[in-house]
Coordinates of C-alpha atoms in Angstrom, one line a residue:
X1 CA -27.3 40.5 -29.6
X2 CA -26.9 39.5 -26.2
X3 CA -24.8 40.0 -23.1
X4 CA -24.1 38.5 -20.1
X5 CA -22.8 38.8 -16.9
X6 CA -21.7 36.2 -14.2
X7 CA -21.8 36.7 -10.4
X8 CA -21.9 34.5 -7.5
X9 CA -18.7 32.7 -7.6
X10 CA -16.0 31.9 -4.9
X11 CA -15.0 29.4 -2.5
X12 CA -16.5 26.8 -0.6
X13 CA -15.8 22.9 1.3
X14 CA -17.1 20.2 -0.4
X15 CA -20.3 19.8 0.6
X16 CA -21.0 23.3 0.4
X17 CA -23.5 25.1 -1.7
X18 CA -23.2 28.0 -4.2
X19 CA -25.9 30.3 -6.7
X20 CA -24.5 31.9 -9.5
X21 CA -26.1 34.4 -11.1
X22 CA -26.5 35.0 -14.5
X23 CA -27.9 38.8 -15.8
X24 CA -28.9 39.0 -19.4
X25 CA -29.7 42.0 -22.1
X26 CA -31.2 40.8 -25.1
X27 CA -33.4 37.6 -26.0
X28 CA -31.9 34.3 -26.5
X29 CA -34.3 31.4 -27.1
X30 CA -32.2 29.4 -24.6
X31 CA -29.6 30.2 -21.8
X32 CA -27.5 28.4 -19.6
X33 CA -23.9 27.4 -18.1
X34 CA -21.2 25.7 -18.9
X35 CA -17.8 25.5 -16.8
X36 CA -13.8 24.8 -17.9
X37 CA -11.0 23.9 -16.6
X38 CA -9.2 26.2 -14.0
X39 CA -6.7 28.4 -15.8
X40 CA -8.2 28.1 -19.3
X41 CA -8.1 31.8 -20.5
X42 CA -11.4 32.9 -22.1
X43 CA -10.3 33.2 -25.7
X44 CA -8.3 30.0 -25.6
X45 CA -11.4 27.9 -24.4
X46 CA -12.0 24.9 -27.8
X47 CA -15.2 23.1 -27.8
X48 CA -13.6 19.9 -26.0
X49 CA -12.7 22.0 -23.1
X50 CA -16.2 23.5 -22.6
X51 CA -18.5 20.9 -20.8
X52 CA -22.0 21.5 -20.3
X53 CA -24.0 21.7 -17.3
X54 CA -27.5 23.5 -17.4
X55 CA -29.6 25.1 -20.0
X56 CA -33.5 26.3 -20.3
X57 CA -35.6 26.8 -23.0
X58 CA -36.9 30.3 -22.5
X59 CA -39.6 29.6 -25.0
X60 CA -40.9 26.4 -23.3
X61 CA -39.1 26.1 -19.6
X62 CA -37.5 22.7 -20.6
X63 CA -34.6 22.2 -18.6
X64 CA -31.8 20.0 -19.6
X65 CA -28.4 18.8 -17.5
X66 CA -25.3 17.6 -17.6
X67 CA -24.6 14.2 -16.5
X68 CA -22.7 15.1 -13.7
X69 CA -24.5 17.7 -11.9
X70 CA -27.7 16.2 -12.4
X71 CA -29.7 15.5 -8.7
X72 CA -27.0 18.4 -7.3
X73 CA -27.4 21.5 -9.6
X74 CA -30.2 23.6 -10.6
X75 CA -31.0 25.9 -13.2
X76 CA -34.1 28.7 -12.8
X77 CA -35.3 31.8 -14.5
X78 CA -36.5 35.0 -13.2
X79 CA -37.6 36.7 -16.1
X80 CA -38.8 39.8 -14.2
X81 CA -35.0 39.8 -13.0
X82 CA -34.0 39.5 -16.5
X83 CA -31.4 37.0 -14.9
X84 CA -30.5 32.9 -14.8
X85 CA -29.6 31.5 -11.6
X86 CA -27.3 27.7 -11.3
X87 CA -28.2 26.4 -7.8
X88 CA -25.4 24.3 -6.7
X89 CA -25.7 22.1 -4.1
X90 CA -23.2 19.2 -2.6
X91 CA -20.7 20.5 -4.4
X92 CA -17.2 18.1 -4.8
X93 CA -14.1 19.3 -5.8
X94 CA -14.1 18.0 -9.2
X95 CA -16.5 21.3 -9.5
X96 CA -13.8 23.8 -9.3
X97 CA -14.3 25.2 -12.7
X98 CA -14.6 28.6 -14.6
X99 CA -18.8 29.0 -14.9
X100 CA -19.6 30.8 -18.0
X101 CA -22.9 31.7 -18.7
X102 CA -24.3 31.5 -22.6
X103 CA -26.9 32.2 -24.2
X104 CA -27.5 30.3 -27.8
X105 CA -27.7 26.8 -26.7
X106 CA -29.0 23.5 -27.8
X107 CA -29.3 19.9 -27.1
X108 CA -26.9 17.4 -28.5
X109 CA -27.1 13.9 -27.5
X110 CA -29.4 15.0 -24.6
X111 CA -26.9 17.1 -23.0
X112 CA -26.6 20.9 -22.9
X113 CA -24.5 22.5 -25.7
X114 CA -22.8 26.1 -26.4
X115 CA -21.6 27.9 -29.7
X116 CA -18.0 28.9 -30.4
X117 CA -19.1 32.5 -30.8
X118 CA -18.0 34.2 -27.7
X119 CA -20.2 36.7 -28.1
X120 CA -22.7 34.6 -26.9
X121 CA -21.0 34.0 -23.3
X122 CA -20.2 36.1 -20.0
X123 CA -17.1 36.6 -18.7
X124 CA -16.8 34.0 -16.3
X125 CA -17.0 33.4 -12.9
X126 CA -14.8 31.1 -10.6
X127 CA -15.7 28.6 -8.7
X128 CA -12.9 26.8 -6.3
X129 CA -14.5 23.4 -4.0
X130 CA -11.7 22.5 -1.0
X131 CA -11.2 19.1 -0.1

């Protein structure tokens, strides 16, 4: 089992820059974020509302990224912090998103993917870019 727990989010201009941070208890295999649309509640989030954006491999470091952050966002490890970090850089206002962190995730079509299960994601943190 493993859980999660987002901090770091807020507001900022477009342009701006952002880290969230990501804490974790427990082992996942891989771990990364994934945003949604402003508004979505937690339990009402479906699979073609959840969109992608970072994961690592904890097992080999492989990093993988969503098509539209990729060159702007960046996803690290501190394993002595126990904790994932998205640096988010240039950030436009098509960003404005809820971040989730989740653990469980794979690779489909070359982009990151999460599972249903909410037990693998945080809570959420929210993330507003002004134009």
């Amino acid at each position: 089992q493993v859980h999660l727990v987002e901090s770091g989010g807020g507001s900022v201009q477009t342009g701006g820059s952002l880290t969230l941070t990501c804490t974790v208890a427990g082992y996942s295999n891989c771990l990364g974020w994934f945003r949604v649309t402003p508004g979505k509640k937690r339990d009402e989030i479906q699979l073609k509302d959840r969109e992608g954006i970072a994961l690592i491999q904890t097992t080999d470091g492989r990093l993988v990224y969503g098509d539209s952050v990729k060159g702007r966002f960046t996803i690290s490890l501190d394993s002595a912090k126990n904790s994932i970090f998205l640096q988010m850089n240039s950030l436009k206002p098509e960003d404005s998103a809820t971040y989730y962190c989740g653990a469980d995730c794979t690779v489909v079509a070359g982009r990151p993917a999460f599972p249903s299960v909410r037990d693998y994601w945080g809570q959420g943190t929210q993330v507003t870019v002004n134009s």
